[in-house]
Amino acid sequence: MHSRLLRLSLRFVLPLALVLGVSAYVVVPLVDDLTLRWFVRDLDTRSQSLANALQDPLQEYVPAGAEKKITQLFDRAMRDERLYAIAFCDAGGNLLYKTSTYPKSLGCNVEKGTDGKRQSLIRLPEGALHVSVSPLENEGRSLGTLILAHDMSFIERRSADTKNYVITLFAVLTLLISLVTVFIAHLSWRNWVSSMKGILRGEIGPRPQQQSTPPEVLPLEGDLRMLLHEFNLERRTRDDVTHLWTPEKLRTLLHEELAGDEVLVVSNREPYLHMRTRNGIEVQRPASGLVTAVEPVMRACSGTWIAHGSGSADRDTVDRFDRVPVPPANPAYTLRRVWLTKEEEQGYYYGFANEGMWPLCHIAHVRPVFRSSDWDQYVAVNQRFADAVVKEARTDDPVVLVQDYHFALLPRMVRNVLPKATIITFWHIPWPNPESFGICPWREEILEGLLGSTILGFHTPFHCKNFIETVDRYLETRIEHEASTISYGGKLTQVEHYPISIAWPENDNADKPSVAECRASVREEHGMPADHLLGIGVDRLDYTKGIIERFQAVERMLELHPNLIGRFTLIQIAAPSRSSLDEYQNFDARVRMLVQRINNRYSSGNYQPIILKAEHHDADSVIRYYRAADVCLVTSLHDGMNLVAKEFIAAREDERGVLVLSQFTGAARELHEALIVNPYHIEQSADAVYRAVTMPDVEQRERMRSMRSLVKDFNIYRWAGRMLLDAARLRQRERIMTKIRSHSRKSLRRVV
Ligand code: G6P
């Protein structure tokens, strides 16, 4: 027994320890150094081309002291995800212009080389930065220097990944080398080494006869090839920011990267409701940001969407498997309806989801209510939907896209039955801080449920951070902050931010009535003169949307600028929502009373400062109002993203109209050219509305143009594409690890 143990350690453990030591102390630093040099070279090139691009406008703006234009120029450049800060110093070394992110400690004292240009790596409390300094001259006269700082934190993350890969790779190599050494002594070393070199060089595909891989190495070859493929995939993801995402591109991605994989979506709200009306059965689209966003993705990817069948004629329109092809006019995917009893709907949807989780996550000063009976229904309904997912899945490793706070438990339930499934859960609403979340009596269960996901997505990095901190507070897990992963029960969950968006309108709304027609018809319909100033608000009648604060801002604006009385009206579209709940009924009553009070104060003759349309509007009619408006008001008290802001921008190919946007929406993190307000600060919002309706056309155009190009690029296909690419990457990593684990087990058995 002793000699056997000794043999094992000599043949197996010792070489393993040796190679791990070599990889940790020699190879990893070498690879680190190499990757660092690659990335720095890449950043050098990026900095150089950006400095060249900024040169001309700066030569014009700097001598003219055009601060605003320089700020706008810098803001536009800052859309590059990796660019951290920009500054401009004059020839005397005074810091003249900078972005808010520019580190104070950096100042203008960044060293310059003899060639007048210099790139250097600087470590500040904010993190590692790549700083490049380029001189700016005009007709031979030095104007100063342009400093560009790129964020290098991603290199550190990548480097951590690389370390893991290299060590794993070397461990596997060692295992196999030990085996090969012991059992296949006759194997020609030269042949072996040259084969390995070939594989590592990425020689994928048929190779010349004399280089064929010895059979003993074949399993390793497969793993290495997959590793290389994975690296390529990752590189592609990184490089993808510059390409426009389209439905075709999403479809191709799905087929190439998730070949043969099926997509299942689960959400509470269904994309199409069949309603019984006096004119027969009619199809309705719900007022839901989630549905607006996910529907175009499903059209592109096909698959099955599982949702609660809540329309009055839903049961009459499904087949015997409760399925119906949708969109009804031009089917592209399957809607599978799940039926809920009144009690289930009451406890799971109205109770736990909308009286508990919704106020809990929004922190909009409505107290969450938690009842055990609601929780029981929530658990039961999550299980019903999880069963439906398992039933609908045709393979054992489908891609399941779980939507929102109605299904926090479902990811783990599906994972238990389909361990190989790729489960992407997207949380469409904010995630609160750990203290606030701690109120929930079933906080551990909710977190455990969500950690059944492969990927857990939020709109903003801030919500990801809140989630990770919450998990850290309430569960025993291993958290890798740099990689943003949580390991729980041996399974890894990637927590990432994926800002949601909309499908950019085809042909820039060429099929819609023109902006001029919309302006004229909406004004005419409401008895307003052609030059009447119009504001628009579009929301569900929900206490998180800041509708009361919005009306107060309009009232305050009319107080401060009485010349606008009779000249400005806000049309508020408010789709009724969750109306059987007390909070929503109270809110509805408060909104109506406020409208009445403000209208009593300022209306005269035909004129009303606020027109409340508390009814469902279809997408076309909402677009008509967007196009007719001078200003769109989005004043949510807290909102995951808010797609109304993006829809308004997409509706305005005339590049006119101003967006007033709450700082508490996810959208405010992207749409910097909107007039950003704190909706709780009524005066500030009133000023913003006034500024919007008096804004010169040129400024409107500049702001709108810039926001339009952003929303067009960062569209819904990119949102889904990034998640699916990440899923493809994780699936591959999982497959490699499984294969490696099974090879290692087999090899170990043989050695022992
Ligand atoms: C928010 C939620 C969605 C929900 C929508 C409409 O956007 O994140 O999940 O569908 O509100 O609410 P409702 O309760 O009518 O589905």
Coordinates of C-alpha atoms in Angstrom, one line a residue, residues 60-588:
E60 CA -11.0 75.6 -34.1
Y61 CA -12.7 75.6 -30.7
V62 CA -9.7 76.2 -28.4
P63 CA -8.5 79.6 -29.8
A64 CA -12.2 80.6 -29.8
G65 CA -12.6 79.5 -26.2
A66 CA -15.8 77.5 -27.2
E67 CA -16.2 75.7 -23.9
K68 CA -19.6 74.3 -24.7
K69 CA -18.6 72.8 -28.0
I70 CA -15.5 71.3 -26.5
T71 CA -17.6 69.8 -23.7
Q72 CA -20.0 68.3 -26.3
L73 CA -17.0 67.1 -28.3
F74 CA -15.6 65.4 -25.3
D75 CA -18.9 63.9 -24.3
R76 CA -19.4 62.4 -27.8
A77 CA -15.9 60.9 -27.6
M78 CA -16.6 59.5 -24.2
R79 CA -19.2 57.1 -25.7
D80 CA -16.3 54.7 -26.3
E81 CA -16.8 52.2 -23.4
R82 CA -13.1 52.0 -22.7
L83 CA -12.3 55.7 -22.7
Y84 CA -12.2 56.9 -19.1
A85 CA -11.5 60.6 -19.3
I86 CA -10.3 63.4 -21.5
A87 CA -8.6 66.7 -20.7
F88 CA -7.0 69.6 -22.4
C89 CA -4.1 71.6 -21.0
D90 CA -2.9 74.9 -22.4
A91 CA 0.8 75.5 -23.4
G92 CA 1.4 76.9 -19.9
G93 CA 0.3 73.6 -18.3
N94 CA -3.1 74.8 -17.0
L95 CA -5.9 72.4 -17.1
L96 CA -8.5 74.2 -19.2
Y97 CA -11.1 71.6 -20.2
K98 CA -11.8 68.1 -18.8
T99 CA -14.6 65.5 -18.5
S100 CA -16.0 65.0 -15.0
T101 CA -14.2 61.6 -14.8
Y102 CA -10.8 63.1 -15.2
P103 CA -8.8 62.2 -12.0
K104 CA -7.8 65.3 -10.0
S105 CA -4.4 63.9 -9.1
L106 CA -3.4 63.6 -12.8
G107 CA -3.5 67.4 -13.5
C108 CA -1.4 68.4 -16.5
N109 CA 1.8 66.8 -15.2
V110 CA 1.7 63.8 -17.4
E111 CA 5.2 63.2 -18.7
K112 CA 5.9 64.0 -22.3
G113 CA 8.6 62.2 -24.3
T114 CA 11.2 63.6 -26.7
D115 CA 8.9 62.9 -29.6
G116 CA 6.4 65.3 -28.0
K117 CA 3.9 62.3 -27.6
R118 CA 3.8 59.8 -24.9
Q119 CA 1.8 57.0 -23.6
S120 CA 2.1 55.7 -20.1
L121 CA 0.4 53.4 -17.7
I122 CA -0.6 55.1 -14.4
R123 CA -2.1 53.5 -11.3
L124 CA -4.4 55.8 -9.4
P125 CA -6.9 55.2 -6.6
E126 CA -9.5 55.1 -9.4
G127 CA -7.7 52.1 -11.0
A128 CA -5.1 51.5 -13.7
L129 CA -5.2 54.0 -16.6
H130 CA -3.5 54.2 -19.9
V131 CA -2.7 57.8 -20.5
S132 CA -1.7 59.3 -23.8
V133 CA -0.6 62.9 -24.3
S134 CA -0.7 64.5 -27.7
P135 CA 0.5 68.0 -28.5
L136 CA -2.0 70.3 -30.3
E137 CA -0.6 72.9 -32.7
N138 CA -2.1 75.5 -35.0
E139 CA 0.0 76.8 -37.8
G140 CA 3.2 75.9 -35.9
R141 CA 2.1 77.5 -32.7
S142 CA 1.6 75.2 -29.7
L143 CA -2.0 75.4 -28.3
G144 CA -1.4 72.9 -25.6
T145 CA -1.8 69.2 -25.0
L146 CA -4.7 66.7 -25.3
I147 CA -4.7 64.0 -22.6
L148 CA -6.7 60.8 -23.2
A149 CA -7.1 58.3 -20.4
H150 CA -8.3 54.8 -21.1
D151 CA -9.6 52.4 -18.5
M152 CA -7.3 49.4 -18.0
S153 CA -9.4 47.5 -15.4
F154 CA -10.6 45.2 -18.1
I155 CA -7.1 44.1 -18.7
E156 CA -6.8 43.0 -15.1
R157 CA -10.0 41.1 -15.4
R158 CA -8.8 39.4 -18.6
S159 CA -5.5 38.7 -17.0
A160 CA -7.2 36.9 -14.1
D161 CA -9.1 34.8 -16.6
T162 CA -6.0 34.0 -18.5
K163 CA -4.2 32.9 -15.3
N164 CA -7.1 30.5 -14.6
Y165 CA -7.0 29.1 -18.1
V166 CA -3.2 28.7 -18.2
I167 CA -3.2 26.9 -14.8
T168 CA -6.1 24.6 -15.9
L169 CA -4.4 24.0 -19.2
F170 CA -1.1 23.1 -17.5
A171 CA -2.8 20.9 -15.0
V172 CA -4.5 19.0 -17.9
L173 CA -1.3 18.8 -19.8
T174 CA 0.5 17.4 -16.8
L175 CA -2.1 14.7 -16.3
L176 CA -1.8 13.7 -19.8
I177 CA 1.9 13.9 -19.9
S178 CA 2.1 11.7 -16.8
L179 CA -0.1 9.1 -18.5
V180 CA 1.7 9.3 -21.7
T181 CA 5.0 8.9 -20.0
V182 CA 4.0 5.9 -18.0
F183 CA 2.0 4.0 -20.5
I184 CA 3.2 4.9 -23.9
A185 CA 7.0 5.0 -23.5
H186 CA 7.5 4.2 -27.1
L187 CA 5.7 7.3 -28.3
S188 CA 8.0 9.5 -30.3
W189 CA 8.5 12.8 -28.4
R190 CA 9.4 14.8 -31.4
N191 CA 6.2 13.9 -33.1
W192 CA 4.2 14.7 -30.0
V193 CA 5.7 18.0 -29.4
S194 CA 5.3 19.1 -33.1
S195 CA 1.6 18.1 -32.9
M196 CA 1.1 20.1 -29.8
K197 CA 2.7 23.1 -31.3
G198 CA 0.4 22.8 -34.3
I199 CA -2.6 22.8 -32.1
L200 CA -1.5 25.7 -30.1
R201 CA -0.7 27.6 -33.3
G202 CA -4.4 27.2 -34.0
E203 CA -4.0 24.9 -37.0
I204 CA -7.6 23.8 -37.1
G205 CA -8.8 21.7 -39.9
P206 CA -7.0 19.0 -42.0
R207 CA -3.2 19.0 -41.6
P208 CA -0.4 17.4 -43.6
Q209 CA -0.1 13.7 -43.0
Q210 CA 3.3 13.8 -41.3
Q211 CA 1.9 16.2 -38.6
S212 CA -1.1 14.1 -37.6
T213 CA -1.8 14.0 -33.9
P214 CA -0.9 10.8 -32.1
P215 CA -4.1 9.0 -30.9
E216 CA -3.1 9.4 -27.3
V217 CA -3.3 13.2 -27.6
L218 CA -6.6 13.4 -29.4
P219 CA -8.7 14.2 -26.3
L220 CA -6.4 17.0 -25.4
E221 CA -6.5 18.3 -29.0
G222 CA -10.3 18.7 -28.8
D223 CA -10.1 20.7 -25.6
L224 CA -7.4 22.9 -26.9
R225 CA -9.3 23.6 -30.0
M226 CA -12.4 24.5 -28.1
L227 CA -10.3 26.8 -25.8
L228 CA -9.0 28.6 -28.9
H229 CA -12.5 28.9 -30.3
E230 CA -13.6 30.3 -27.0
F231 CA -10.9 32.9 -27.0
N232 CA -11.9 33.9 -30.6
L233 CA -15.5 34.2 -29.5
E234 CA -14.5 36.4 -26.6
R235 CA -12.5 38.6 -28.9
R236 CA -15.4 38.9 -31.3
T237 CA -17.7 39.9 -28.4
R238 CA -15.3 42.7 -27.5
D239 CA -14.9 43.9 -31.0
D240 CA -18.6 43.9 -31.6
V241 CA -19.4 47.3 -30.2
T242 CA -18.7 48.9 -33.6
H243 CA -21.3 46.9 -35.6
L244 CA -25.0 47.6 -36.0
W245 CA -27.1 44.8 -34.5
T246 CA -30.0 43.7 -36.7
P247 CA -32.6 40.9 -36.5
E248 CA -30.5 39.0 -39.2
K249 CA -27.4 39.4 -37.2
L250 CA -29.1 38.1 -34.1
R251 CA -30.5 35.1 -36.0
T252 CA -27.0 34.3 -37.4
L253 CA -25.5 34.5 -34.0
L254 CA -28.1 32.1 -32.6
H255 CA -27.4 29.6 -35.3
E256 CA -23.7 29.9 -35.4
E257 CA -22.9 30.2 -31.7
L258 CA -25.7 28.3 -30.2
A259 CA -26.1 25.9 -33.1
G260 CA -29.3 23.9 -32.9
D261 CA -30.2 25.3 -29.5
E262 CA -33.7 26.3 -28.8
V263 CA -34.9 29.4 -27.1
L264 CA -37.7 29.5 -24.5
V265 CA -38.9 32.8 -23.0
V266 CA -40.8 32.9 -19.7
S267 CA -42.6 36.0 -18.5
N268 CA -45.8 36.7 -16.7
R269 CA -47.2 39.2 -19.2
E270 CA -48.0 37.7 -22.6
P271 CA -47.1 39.6 -25.8
Y272 CA -50.6 39.2 -27.4
L273 CA -53.9 39.1 -25.5
H274 CA -57.1 37.9 -27.2
M275 CA -60.0 39.9 -25.9
R276 CA -63.7 39.3 -26.3
T277 CA -65.3 42.6 -27.5
R278 CA -68.6 43.6 -29.0
N279 CA -67.0 43.2 -32.4
G280 CA -65.8 39.7 -31.8
I281 CA -62.3 38.6 -30.7
E282 CA -59.7 41.3 -30.9
V283 CA -55.9 41.1 -30.3
Q284 CA -54.4 43.6 -27.9
R285 CA -50.8 44.4 -27.1
P286 CA -50.2 45.1 -23.4
A287 CA -48.6 48.3 -22.0
S288 CA -45.4 46.6 -20.8
G289 CA -41.8 47.7 -21.4
L290 CA -40.8 44.1 -21.0
V291 CA -43.0 42.9 -23.8
T292 CA -42.1 45.9 -26.0
A293 CA -38.4 44.9 -25.7
V294 CA -38.5 41.1 -25.8
E295 CA -41.1 40.7 -28.6
P296 CA -38.7 41.8 -31.5
V297 CA -36.1 39.4 -30.1
M298 CA -38.6 36.5 -30.3
R299 CA -39.6 37.4 -33.8
A300 CA -36.0 37.2 -34.8
C301 CA -35.2 34.0 -32.9
S302 CA -38.5 32.0 -33.1
G303 CA -38.8 29.5 -30.3
T304 CA -41.6 29.4 -27.6
W305 CA -42.8 32.2 -25.3
I306 CA -44.4 30.9 -22.1
A307 CA -46.7 33.4 -20.4
H308 CA -49.9 33.8 -18.3
G309 CA -53.0 33.6 -20.6
S310 CA -54.9 36.6 -19.2
G311 CA -57.0 37.8 -22.1
S312 CA -60.8 37.1 -21.9
A313 CA -60.7 35.1 -25.2
D314 CA -57.3 33.5 -24.7
R315 CA -58.6 30.0 -24.1
D316 CA -60.7 30.2 -27.3
T317 CA -57.7 30.8 -29.5
V318 CA -55.2 28.1 -28.4
D319 CA -54.7 24.6 -29.6
R320 CA -55.0 21.5 -27.4
F321 CA -51.5 22.1 -26.1
D322 CA -52.4 25.7 -25.1
R323 CA -50.3 27.0 -27.9
V324 CA -51.0 29.8 -30.4
P325 CA -48.7 31.0 -33.2
V326 CA -48.0 34.7 -33.0
P327 CA -47.9 37.5 -34.2
P328 CA -51.4 36.6 -35.3
A329 CA -51.0 38.3 -38.7
N330 CA -47.6 36.9 -39.5
P331 CA -46.6 34.1 -37.1
A332 CA -42.9 33.9 -36.2
Y333 CA -42.9 32.0 -32.9
T334 CA -45.2 30.1 -30.5
L335 CA -47.0 31.5 -27.5
R336 CA -47.7 28.9 -24.9
R337 CA -50.3 30.1 -22.4
V338 CA -50.4 29.0 -18.8
W339 CA -53.7 29.3 -17.0
L340 CA -53.9 30.6 -13.4
T341 CA -56.9 30.4 -11.1
K342 CA -58.2 33.6 -9.5
E343 CA -56.5 32.6 -6.2
E344 CA -53.2 32.0 -7.9
E345 CA -53.3 35.3 -9.7
Q346 CA -54.3 37.1 -6.6
G347 CA -51.5 35.6 -4.4
Y348 CA -48.6 35.3 -6.9
Y349 CA -49.2 38.3 -9.2
Y350 CA -51.2 41.0 -7.3
G351 CA -49.9 39.9 -3.9
F352 CA -46.3 38.7 -3.8
A353 CA -45.1 40.2 -7.1
N354 CA -46.9 43.5 -7.1
E355 CA -47.5 44.3 -3.4
G356 CA -44.3 42.8 -2.3
M357 CA -41.4 42.7 -4.8
W358 CA -42.5 45.7 -6.9
P359 CA -42.4 48.3 -4.0
L360 CA -39.5 46.5 -2.4
C361 CA -37.3 47.0 -5.5
H362 CA -38.5 50.5 -6.5
I363 CA -38.1 52.2 -3.1
A364 CA -40.8 54.7 -4.2
H365 CA -42.2 55.2 -0.7
V366 CA -44.9 52.6 -0.8
R367 CA -44.5 50.0 1.8
P368 CA -44.1 46.5 0.6
V369 CA -46.6 44.0 1.9
F370 CA -45.6 40.4 2.5
R371 CA -48.1 37.7 3.3
S372 CA -47.4 34.0 3.7
S373 CA -50.4 33.0 1.6
D374 CA -49.1 35.2 -1.3
W375 CA -45.7 33.6 -0.9
D376 CA -47.2 30.1 -1.1
Q377 CA -48.9 31.0 -4.4
Y378 CA -45.8 32.6 -5.7
V379 CA -43.8 29.3 -5.1
A380 CA -46.6 27.2 -6.6
V381 CA -47.0 29.4 -9.7
N382 CA -43.2 29.5 -10.2
Q383 CA -43.3 25.7 -10.1
R384 CA -46.1 25.6 -12.7
F385 CA -44.2 27.8 -15.1
A386 CA -41.0 25.8 -14.5
D387 CA -42.9 22.6 -15.3
A388 CA -44.1 24.3 -18.5
V389 CA -40.5 25.1 -19.5
V390 CA -39.4 21.5 -18.9
K391 CA -42.4 20.3 -20.9
E392 CA -41.8 22.6 -23.8
A393 CA -38.1 22.0 -24.0
R394 CA -37.2 19.5 -26.8
T395 CA -33.6 19.2 -25.7
D396 CA -31.9 18.8 -22.3
D397 CA -29.9 22.0 -22.8
P398 CA -32.2 24.7 -24.1
V399 CA -31.5 28.5 -23.7
V400 CA -34.2 29.7 -21.3
L401 CA -34.8 33.5 -21.0
V402 CA -36.5 34.2 -17.7
Q403 CA -38.1 37.6 -17.4
D404 CA -38.5 39.7 -14.3
Y405 CA -39.5 39.7 -10.6
H406 CA -42.5 37.4 -11.1
F407 CA -40.1 34.4 -11.5
A408 CA -37.3 34.7 -9.0
L409 CA -37.6 31.0 -8.0
L410 CA -38.0 29.6 -11.5
P411 CA -34.3 29.5 -12.5
R412 CA -33.4 27.1 -9.7
M413 CA -36.5 25.0 -10.3
V414 CA -35.6 24.6 -14.0
R415 CA -31.9 24.0 -13.2
N416 CA -32.9 21.1 -10.9
V417 CA -34.5 19.3 -13.7
L418 CA -32.4 20.4 -16.7
P419 CA -28.9 20.9 -15.2
K420 CA -27.5 21.5 -18.7
A421 CA -29.9 24.3 -19.6
T422 CA -28.5 27.8 -20.1
I423 CA -30.7 30.0 -18.0
I424 CA -30.5 33.8 -18.6
T425 CA -32.6 35.7 -16.2
F426 CA -33.3 39.4 -16.7
W427 CA -34.5 41.6 -13.9
H428 CA -36.3 44.4 -15.6
I429 CA -36.7 46.5 -12.4
P430 CA -34.1 48.0 -10.1
W431 CA -32.4 46.0 -7.4
P432 CA -32.3 47.7 -4.0
N433 CA -29.5 47.9 -1.5
P434 CA -29.0 44.9 0.9
E435 CA -30.8 46.7 3.8
S436 CA -33.9 47.4 1.8
F437 CA -33.9 43.9 0.3
G438 CA -33.5 42.4 3.8
I439 CA -37.1 43.4 4.6
C440 CA -38.3 40.5 2.5
P441 CA -39.0 37.5 4.8
W442 CA -38.0 35.1 2.0
R443 CA -34.9 36.9 0.9
E444 CA -32.7 33.8 1.0
E445 CA -35.1 31.7 -1.1
I446 CA -35.4 34.5 -3.6
L447 CA -31.6 34.8 -3.9
E448 CA -31.1 31.0 -4.1
G449 CA -33.7 30.8 -6.8
L450 CA -32.0 33.5 -8.9
L451 CA -28.6 31.9 -8.5
G452 CA -30.0 28.9 -10.5
S453 CA -29.4 31.2 -13.5
T454 CA -26.3 30.9 -15.7
I455 CA -26.5 34.7 -16.4
L456 CA -28.4 37.2 -14.3
G457 CA -28.8 40.5 -16.1
F458 CA -29.7 44.0 -14.8
H459 CA -30.0 47.3 -16.6
T460 CA -27.1 49.1 -14.8
P461 CA -23.8 48.3 -13.1
F462 CA -25.3 49.8 -10.0
H463 CA -28.1 47.2 -9.8
C464 CA -25.5 44.5 -10.3
K465 CA -23.5 45.9 -7.5
N466 CA -26.5 46.0 -5.2
F467 CA -27.4 42.4 -6.1
I468 CA -23.9 41.1 -5.4
E469 CA -23.8 43.0 -2.1
T470 CA -27.2 41.5 -1.2
V471 CA -26.0 38.0 -1.9
D472 CA -22.8 38.7 0.1
R473 CA -24.9 39.8 3.1
Y474 CA -27.4 37.0 3.2
L475 CA -25.9 33.8 1.6
E476 CA -22.7 31.8 2.0
T477 CA -21.2 32.0 -1.5
R478 CA -17.9 32.6 -3.3
I479 CA -18.0 36.0 -5.1
E480 CA -15.4 37.0 -7.7
H481 CA -15.9 40.7 -7.8
E482 CA -13.5 41.3 -10.7
A483 CA -15.2 38.7 -12.9
S484 CA -18.6 39.5 -11.5
T485 CA -19.4 35.9 -10.8
I486 CA -21.1 34.2 -7.8
S487 CA -20.4 30.5 -7.1
Y488 CA -23.1 28.8 -5.1
G489 CA -23.6 25.1 -4.6
G490 CA -20.9 24.4 -7.2
K491 CA -22.6 26.4 -9.9
L492 CA -21.5 29.7 -11.3
T493 CA -23.7 32.7 -12.0
Q494 CA -22.5 35.6 -14.1
V495 CA -24.0 38.9 -13.0
E496 CA -23.8 41.4 -15.8
H497 CA -25.5 44.7 -16.9
Y498 CA -27.3 44.7 -20.2
P499 CA -29.1 48.0 -20.8
I500 CA -32.4 47.1 -22.5
S501 CA -33.6 49.0 -25.6
I502 CA -36.1 49.1 -28.4
A503 CA -36.2 47.9 -32.0
W504 CA -35.2 50.8 -34.2
P505 CA -38.1 51.7 -36.5
E506 CA -37.7 50.3 -40.0
N507 CA -37.1 52.9 -42.7
D508 CA -37.2 55.6 -40.1
N509 CA -41.0 55.7 -39.8
A510 CA -41.5 56.1 -43.5
D511 CA -44.8 54.1 -43.2
K512 CA -46.2 56.5 -40.5
P513 CA -48.0 59.8 -41.0
S514 CA -45.4 62.6 -41.2
V515 CA -44.4 64.6 -38.1
A516 CA -46.2 67.6 -39.6
E517 CA -49.4 65.6 -40.1
C518 CA -49.2 64.3 -36.5
R519 CA -48.6 67.8 -35.1
A520 CA -51.5 69.2 -37.0
S521 CA -54.0 66.4 -36.4
V522 CA -53.4 66.1 -32.6
R523 CA -53.7 69.9 -32.2
E524 CA -56.8 70.0 -34.3
E525 CA -58.4 67.1 -32.4
H526 CA -58.0 68.9 -29.1
G527 CA -59.1 72.3 -30.4
M528 CA -55.6 73.8 -30.1
P529 CA -54.1 76.4 -32.4
A530 CA -51.3 75.2 -34.7
D531 CA -48.5 76.8 -32.6
H532 CA -49.8 75.4 -29.3
L533 CA -46.9 74.0 -27.2
L534 CA -47.5 70.3 -26.4
G535 CA -45.9 68.1 -23.7
I536 CA -46.5 64.3 -23.7
G537 CA -46.3 61.7 -20.9
V538 CA -46.8 58.0 -21.6
D539 CA -46.9 55.6 -18.6
R540 CA -48.9 52.9 -16.9
L541 CA -50.9 54.5 -14.1
D542 CA -48.2 53.5 -11.5
Y543 CA -46.9 55.3 -8.4
T544 CA -43.3 54.7 -9.5
K545 CA -43.7 56.9 -12.6
G546 CA -43.7 60.3 -10.9
I547 CA -46.9 61.4 -12.6
I548 CA -48.0 63.5 -9.6
E549 CA -44.6 65.2 -9.5
R550 CA -44.8 65.8 -13.3
F551 CA -48.2 67.6 -13.0
Q552 CA -46.9 69.6 -10.1
A553 CA -43.9 70.7 -12.3
V554 CA -46.3 71.8 -15.0
E555 CA -48.3 73.8 -12.5
R556 CA -45.2 75.4 -11.1
M557 CA -44.0 76.3 -14.6
L558 CA -47.3 78.0 -15.3
E559 CA -47.0 79.9 -12.0
L560 CA -43.5 81.1 -12.9
H561 CA -44.2 81.8 -16.6
P562 CA -47.8 82.9 -16.8
N563 CA -47.3 83.8 -20.5
L564 CA -47.5 80.0 -21.1
I565 CA -51.0 79.8 -19.7
G566 CA -53.3 79.0 -22.6
R567 CA -50.2 78.2 -24.7
F568 CA -48.9 74.9 -23.2
T569 CA -50.7 71.6 -22.5
L570 CA -49.5 68.3 -21.2
I571 CA -51.3 65.3 -22.6
Q572 CA -50.8 62.4 -20.2
I573 CA -51.5 58.9 -21.5
A574 CA -51.9 56.6 -18.5
A575 CA -52.7 53.0 -19.2
P576 CA -54.7 51.5 -16.3
S577 CA -52.6 49.0 -14.4
R578 CA -53.0 46.5 -11.6
S579 CA -56.2 48.4 -10.8
S580 CA -57.6 45.9 -8.3
L581 CA -54.9 46.8 -5.8
D582 CA -55.6 49.5 -3.2
E583 CA -52.4 51.4 -3.8
Y584 CA -53.2 51.7 -7.5
Q585 CA -56.8 52.8 -6.8
N586 CA -55.6 55.4 -4.3
F587 CA -53.0 56.6 -6.8
D588 CA -55.5 56.8 -9.6

